Amino acid sequence: MSVNVALGHVSNAFLIAALVIYSLSVVAFAGDFAFGRPRRAAAAAHGQQARDRAAALASVGAASAAGAAADQAPAPATASAAPADDAGTMPELEVPALRAIREAGRWVVAAVVFAMLGAAAHTTAVITRGLAVHRAPWGNMYEFITALTCVAVIFFLFAMIRYRVWTLGVFVMGAVVVTLGLADTLIYTAPGDLVPALQSYWLDIHVTAMTLATGIFFVPAVLGFVYLWVDRYTRRVAAGQAAPGNGIVRRLPTIEQLDRLTYRTIVFGFPVWTFGVIAGAIWADQAWGRYWGWDPVETWAFITWVLYAAFLHARATAGWRGRRAHYVQLLGFASLIFNILVVQVFIAGMHSYSGVS
Amino acid sequence: MTDVRAPETDPFDPAAEPDDHPRPGPSSPGAAFGPADWLKWGWRQLTSMRIALILLFLLALASVPGSMLPQQGSNPSGVQQYYTSHPDLAPWLDRLGLFNVFAAPWFAAIYLLLFASLVGCVVPRTFRLAGSARTLPPRAPRHLARLPRSAEYTTALPPQEAVEVAARVLSGRGFRLRRPDDADSSQDWVSAEKGYLREAGNLLFHLALLGVLVSVALGGLFGYKADRLLVQGQSFADTVSALDEWHPGRFVTAADLGPFTIKLNRFDASYIASGEQRGQPSSFDARVTYTEHPGGPARTFDLDVNRPLSVDGAKVYLIGHGYAPEFTVTDARGHVVYKQATPFVAGASGNFLSEGVVKVPDAQPEQLGFTGVFVPTAVNVGGTLESVFPAADNPAVSLIAYAGNLGMDSGAPQSVYELDTSAMHRLTASPQVLQPGQSLKLPNGRGTVTFTGYVPWVSLAITHDPGQLPALICGIASLGGLLLSFMIRRRRVFVRARSGPSAQNGTTVQVGGLARTDAGGGFEAEFAGLAAELRSAHEQAAPARPAPSAQPTRSAQPPPQQAAEPRHEGE
Amino acid sequence: MLRALSRGTLPARALPVRARRRRRVVLAAVVLAGVLLIVVLVTSLAGSGNSGVSTVGGNASAVVYQAGHRPLAPEFTGTTLTGSKLSFSSYRGKVVVLNFWGSWCVPCREEAPILAAVAEKYQPSGVSFLGVDVRDTTASALAFTHSFHVAYPSVIDQSSAITLDFTAKVPIAGTPTTLVVDRTGHIAGAVFGTVTYPGLTAIVAKVTAEGG
């Protein structure tokens, strides 16, 4: 089957367009930081929750809360700090998303519009690439990175709108722009056919799962850095080394919310990664005669799995929650990236299909 | 309640560590720490989350050298190369087991300890789950308003019936219920609990991992791996002496091999001829004929890279291919002493430039040996022969001839791909290039060697792994357990009804709920929905019931509409 | 307070002490058994079995089968190195030394003189010698027979089909292998690996001495 070169060019054009539009959205998210409506992310979530409750339970009878409140464990009363249990609570989709976006300000509206337009262009680029080569468009590293960043953007947009965390947009979209830009300049591969070993329907299953999982893990990786930064700032404030009231940190979600969001995204991605490893084992058995041979790429996929499992355990272990758990999670993502960029390219094994010479 | 808090002292599941892991102390009071106490302490440490975490890190770390250094099992020639390039370092690495990491005892120690920790944690929790599945939910607390989620409203129904309606709604939603027993007949409440599958999923996941380990061990003990290189036109019967490599599991004997025979009729490979991917293979096809047992019916099969042949309980895989140039060697007396296709193996330089060796141990008067390079599409670049395309478009062979003692008449078996020239002398000053059909005349009338053509060869892997299917089933089970444990929340909902505060207001119904972990989020929404459903069920039930004659005014009044505030703790 | 309200499940401390201790013993036994099982499995995996195809010279093992416990040698037909047809059934009634060899096989070259010497000694008494040439080509095999002055015929077994039939009866694990077949067509003795002169002659003498 011959490659449709014209469609390949179309795909490239859409990818460039996506890059440009994503950059605009990053600018708009940054603009929200600098010039946007002054608000605290947690307080916004707070107000959101009040609206949620009112809307959902308008017909339910009243309760008087005042009397019981006095018996409760004391919680910070200031409006700027969220209540202890609420600290991790994320407002659900009770108020329509569109209204929430509008209420967040013009910069956020622009940023979300750009991000969605960019995602549409990006998805078109991926699809046209697939049409050009008559197969799933993740058969070499360039295609893989293009596809996984697309998954990351779509996943992040869902999470951002669902949890109303507009201020995280600049970080995630910025990371996507950098990744895509590097991929397009450094490792671009023209559309082409696959080597016979890859001509199997297991390609669609295994690599699709890995692409999805990597795209999903991209988001908590970025959030992990944000978490560590905010955590470091908080500790420095507590130690008197930095002035409180940093404008950027004030606008970000709380530490607990960041932690919660990271946890939920990893919980989403971990089963997908597990499935991808199992599918890879099934395919390896079909192609190479054994379902696990400690091939370098297999080994590093295993290491990645173990590290994310360690993250999940760390969150349940005293002394390992918070900062340490996020180090583990970032180490897991680092091993994933190392697997893609270094192991597949430089270490000879049976997995050397990256298409990069 | 939230999973950020301390689950080790989780109030939701108080039958956790404090009870099952007593503080380490001397067996008899007043005595010093005895060995039994140390064992108990050691066991408690091993099954703690902290140690499990450390073991997980160790497992990841220990796998790293296994991916960086060449491993004996998959890349023995790479290990050899490492020895030559790092002669001082290599023996030390070998002593530490770093050339066979995944079979090393220290690696085994890590995952064995990890699984011991896993089993020690999972088994008590299985008991506990079985126990909690049989015990009832706890009694409803007195002040439901203090729970993380709560709601309150009034209804015209009398308290007992309000509770009945609530119980029916909750039961219809799949909750397990508990009602007050006779001693508490003064109270009207119902407790409901749901989501036991979460812990069951968690346990299933961990036990399934153990199952994978056992399956791998089973496969290693009762399975085997074998290799065979087959030249086009050749056939082989599946018996140990016909195999190139034979690695049986501990409990496998040669008799376990299936009695099949395979013949390679034809092998075709096609390569991309132009464009950026020129030279990359585009398809392989090996056509074989096989019989399942001697004398059985002959069947044909198209063996492909992703398409193994299943025969006699084993699977035959197409692993690789190459070229086997055909040589005819006549010795000094003019007898044909060698006439066969000799498999040459492709090197790292690409485009199937292949190297091989011809050994003629029965040439007279002296044994002959040749080292050769086969070039499928030969181009002369500055005096050296290079291959520019993997297909045999312009085949050529370059040979160096030796005579002397091949070392084959006694001693250890030799590799058919290596020539030991230590006891031989070179016959040709420089490599001689032959086109198909050309001959090389050896000096001093020693004979001739003719390059007559070439045929392809394939390498086949024959494997049998009885642990394969169990491993797959356990893998899928682990995935199922994972999904269950991530998607299901263990949660409790309580409903209390009491008359008051005043006669006209009917019955006050309080609903409260809490979730053990809210990983997926959404308990707020579920609780809100549940509260609304209870509320509407009460509304529907109330007008249908005739008002008790004692309080005629209650039924006449519609339930008051008041906005409710489901309370969040700490506000 | 929450602790109190949610302690609905029967806490373990309410169980009688004996039940708790029994539970712990069961748990410990299960875990120990499991770990032991895995240790046994894994350590028996390491260094698994017999790898390598042809036996190293000197590593031979010889087996003699008592009368009544001898496997029946399978019937086979083949082409000899000189091109004529040969049927093994034609050897019934004679003692046969059946040698599986190949010109490529180093231990076979090592034992060739020994086989020639045993043949020279026993062929006059009516013992037949037959070779089975495995994974070989006619040209190289004929050159071998000329080099070592092999006087007896050999049947071509390029695909190891004949070897497969015999492996069903005796555990042939490599090349060379030498079998001694008695007059009734049953395999009376086997040498797995390089033969030695005293070893092979002992078996041949014993089988020849039986039954007339």
Short mmCIF file of C-alpha atoms in Angstrom, two decimals, chain B residues 178-344:
data_model
loop_
_atom_site.label_atom_id
_atom_site.label_comp_id
_atom_site.label_asym_id
_atom_site.label_seq_id
_atom_site.Cartn_x
_atom_site.Cartn_y
_atom_site.Cartn_z
CA ARG B 178 -29.11 -2.93 59.36
CA ARG B 179 -32.18 -2.17 61.41
CA PRO B 180 -32.41 -1.52 65.11
CA ASP B 181 -32.93 -4.65 67.19
CA ASP B 182 -35.54 -4.88 69.86
CA ALA B 183 -33.41 -3.22 72.49
CA ASP B 184 -33.39 -0.01 70.46
CA SER B 185 -37.03 -0.05 69.53
CA SER B 186 -37.31 3.52 70.70
CA GLN B 187 -35.17 4.71 67.79
CA ASP B 188 -36.08 4.72 64.14
CA TRP B 189 -33.09 4.39 61.95
CA VAL B 190 -31.53 2.30 59.24
CA SER B 191 -27.85 1.83 58.34
CA ALA B 192 -26.76 0.99 54.86
CA GLU B 193 -23.39 -0.01 53.46
CA LYS B 194 -22.15 -0.68 49.97
CA GLY B 195 -18.95 -1.14 48.04
CA TYR B 196 -17.35 -4.28 49.48
CA LEU B 197 -16.17 -5.09 46.01
CA ARG B 198 -13.54 -2.42 46.30
CA GLU B 199 -11.50 -4.35 48.79
CA ALA B 200 -12.25 -7.56 46.95
CA GLY B 201 -10.87 -5.96 43.78
CA ASN B 202 -7.78 -4.80 45.63
CA LEU B 203 -7.15 -8.29 46.99
CA LEU B 204 -7.85 -9.86 43.62
CA PHE B 205 -5.29 -7.58 42.01
CA HIS B 206 -2.54 -8.50 44.47
CA LEU B 207 -3.33 -12.20 44.45
CA ALA B 208 -3.40 -12.19 40.65
CA LEU B 209 0.14 -10.77 40.67
CA LEU B 210 1.14 -13.72 42.79
CA GLY B 211 -0.58 -15.94 40.26
CA VAL B 212 1.51 -14.43 37.50
CA LEU B 213 4.68 -15.24 39.39
CA VAL B 214 3.58 -18.83 39.95
CA SER B 215 2.62 -19.16 36.27
CA VAL B 216 6.01 -17.92 35.18
CA ALA B 217 7.65 -20.45 37.49
CA LEU B 218 5.43 -23.24 36.15
CA GLY B 219 6.31 -22.30 32.59
CA GLY B 220 9.96 -22.37 33.40
CA LEU B 221 9.76 -25.77 35.02
CA PHE B 222 7.52 -27.59 32.60
CA GLY B 223 8.20 -25.72 29.39
CA TYR B 224 11.04 -25.62 26.93
CA LYS B 225 12.64 -23.44 24.30
CA ALA B 226 14.46 -24.64 21.23
CA ASP B 227 15.97 -23.11 18.10
CA ARG B 228 16.58 -24.49 14.69
CA LEU B 229 17.99 -22.93 11.55
CA LEU B 230 16.46 -24.37 8.40
CA VAL B 231 17.72 -23.87 4.85
CA GLN B 232 15.15 -23.67 2.09
CA GLY B 233 14.40 -27.17 0.88
CA GLN B 234 15.47 -28.81 4.12
CA SER B 235 13.24 -30.45 6.64
CA PHE B 236 13.76 -31.44 10.22
CA ALA B 237 12.10 -33.72 12.71
CA ASP B 238 11.47 -32.40 16.17
CA THR B 239 14.01 -34.32 18.20
CA VAL B 240 16.75 -33.05 20.44
CA SER B 241 19.62 -34.04 18.22
CA ALA B 242 18.07 -32.11 15.35
CA LEU B 243 17.84 -28.86 17.27
CA ASP B 244 20.49 -26.16 17.37
CA GLU B 245 19.60 -25.01 20.87
CA TRP B 246 17.67 -26.95 23.46
CA HIS B 247 16.70 -25.46 26.80
CA PRO B 248 14.34 -27.73 28.70
CA GLY B 249 12.72 -26.85 31.99
CA ARG B 250 13.74 -28.78 35.04
CA PHE B 251 10.99 -31.36 34.65
CA VAL B 252 11.13 -31.68 30.88
CA THR B 253 12.74 -34.55 29.03
CA ALA B 254 13.44 -35.11 25.37
CA ALA B 255 10.39 -37.35 25.19
CA ASP B 256 8.17 -34.30 25.73
CA LEU B 257 8.95 -32.98 22.28
CA GLY B 258 6.11 -33.39 19.84
CA PRO B 259 6.99 -35.74 16.95
CA PHE B 260 6.34 -33.27 14.18
CA THR B 261 8.40 -32.68 11.06
CA ILE B 262 8.65 -29.37 9.25
CA LYS B 263 9.94 -28.69 5.77
CA LEU B 264 10.77 -25.24 4.52
CA ASN B 265 9.45 -25.19 1.00
CA ARG B 266 10.06 -21.59 0.21
CA PHE B 267 11.03 -18.35 1.83
CA ASP B 268 10.43 -14.96 0.27
CA ALA B 269 11.35 -11.59 1.60
CA SER B 270 10.58 -8.33 -0.09
CA TYR B 271 12.12 -4.99 0.63
CA ILE B 272 11.14 -1.41 -0.09
CA ALA B 273 12.99 -0.47 -3.25
CA SER B 274 12.87 3.30 -3.18
CA GLY B 275 12.20 6.32 -1.08
CA GLU B 276 13.30 7.18 2.41
CA GLN B 277 12.64 3.68 3.65
CA ARG B 278 14.63 1.93 0.93
CA GLY B 279 16.04 -1.27 2.21
CA GLN B 280 13.51 -1.76 4.97
CA PRO B 281 11.75 -5.11 4.82
CA SER B 282 8.15 -4.94 3.71
CA SER B 283 7.09 -8.55 4.01
CA PHE B 284 8.34 -12.01 4.93
CA ASP B 285 6.70 -15.25 3.99
CA ALA B 286 7.83 -18.75 4.85
CA ARG B 287 5.85 -21.55 3.31
CA VAL B 288 6.24 -24.76 5.24
CA THR B 289 4.85 -28.25 5.02
CA TYR B 290 4.49 -30.12 8.27
CA THR B 291 3.27 -33.43 9.62
CA GLU B 292 2.15 -33.75 13.18
CA HIS B 293 3.62 -37.23 13.55
CA PRO B 294 5.57 -39.53 11.25
CA GLY B 295 3.28 -40.87 8.62
CA GLY B 296 0.61 -38.31 9.32
CA PRO B 297 -1.04 -36.14 6.67
CA ALA B 298 1.11 -33.36 5.31
CA ARG B 299 -0.25 -29.85 5.82
CA THR B 300 0.97 -26.54 4.50
CA PHE B 301 1.21 -23.35 6.49
CA ASP B 302 2.33 -19.81 5.81
CA LEU B 303 4.65 -18.96 8.64
CA ASP B 304 4.99 -15.27 9.29
CA VAL B 305 6.62 -13.06 11.88
CA ASN B 306 3.37 -12.45 13.70
CA ARG B 307 1.85 -15.78 12.84
CA PRO B 308 3.32 -18.83 14.56
CA LEU B 309 2.50 -22.44 13.79
CA SER B 310 0.83 -24.42 16.55
CA VAL B 311 1.66 -28.09 16.38
CA ASP B 312 1.79 -30.88 18.96
CA GLY B 313 1.31 -28.48 21.85
CA ALA B 314 4.29 -26.35 20.83
CA LYS B 315 4.47 -23.15 18.87
CA VAL B 316 6.92 -22.58 16.04
CA TYR B 317 7.91 -18.99 15.41
CA LEU B 318 9.70 -17.38 12.50
CA ILE B 319 12.47 -15.45 14.17
CA GLY B 320 14.92 -14.48 11.49
CA HIS B 321 16.28 -15.23 8.07
CA GLY B 322 19.37 -14.91 5.98
CA TYR B 323 21.31 -16.20 3.02
CA ALA B 324 23.07 -19.55 2.57
CA PRO B 325 25.47 -19.47 -0.37
CA GLU B 326 26.09 -22.82 -2.02
CA PHE B 327 29.62 -24.06 -2.44
CA THR B 328 31.15 -27.08 -4.11
CA VAL B 329 34.65 -27.98 -3.03
CA THR B 330 36.83 -30.53 -4.79
CA ASP B 331 40.03 -31.64 -3.17
CA ALA B 332 43.47 -32.42 -4.58
CA ARG B 333 42.29 -35.78 -5.91
CA GLY B 334 39.37 -34.22 -7.73
CA HIS B 335 36.70 -35.70 -5.45
CA VAL B 336 33.79 -33.57 -4.48
CA VAL B 337 34.24 -33.36 -0.74
CA TYR B 338 31.76 -30.60 0.04
CA LYS B 339 28.55 -29.65 -1.73
CA GLN B 340 25.95 -27.78 0.29
CA ALA B 341 24.29 -24.51 1.10
CA THR B 342 26.13 -22.91 4.00
CA PRO B 343 24.20 -20.51 6.23
CA PHE B 344 25.91 -17.16 6.54
#
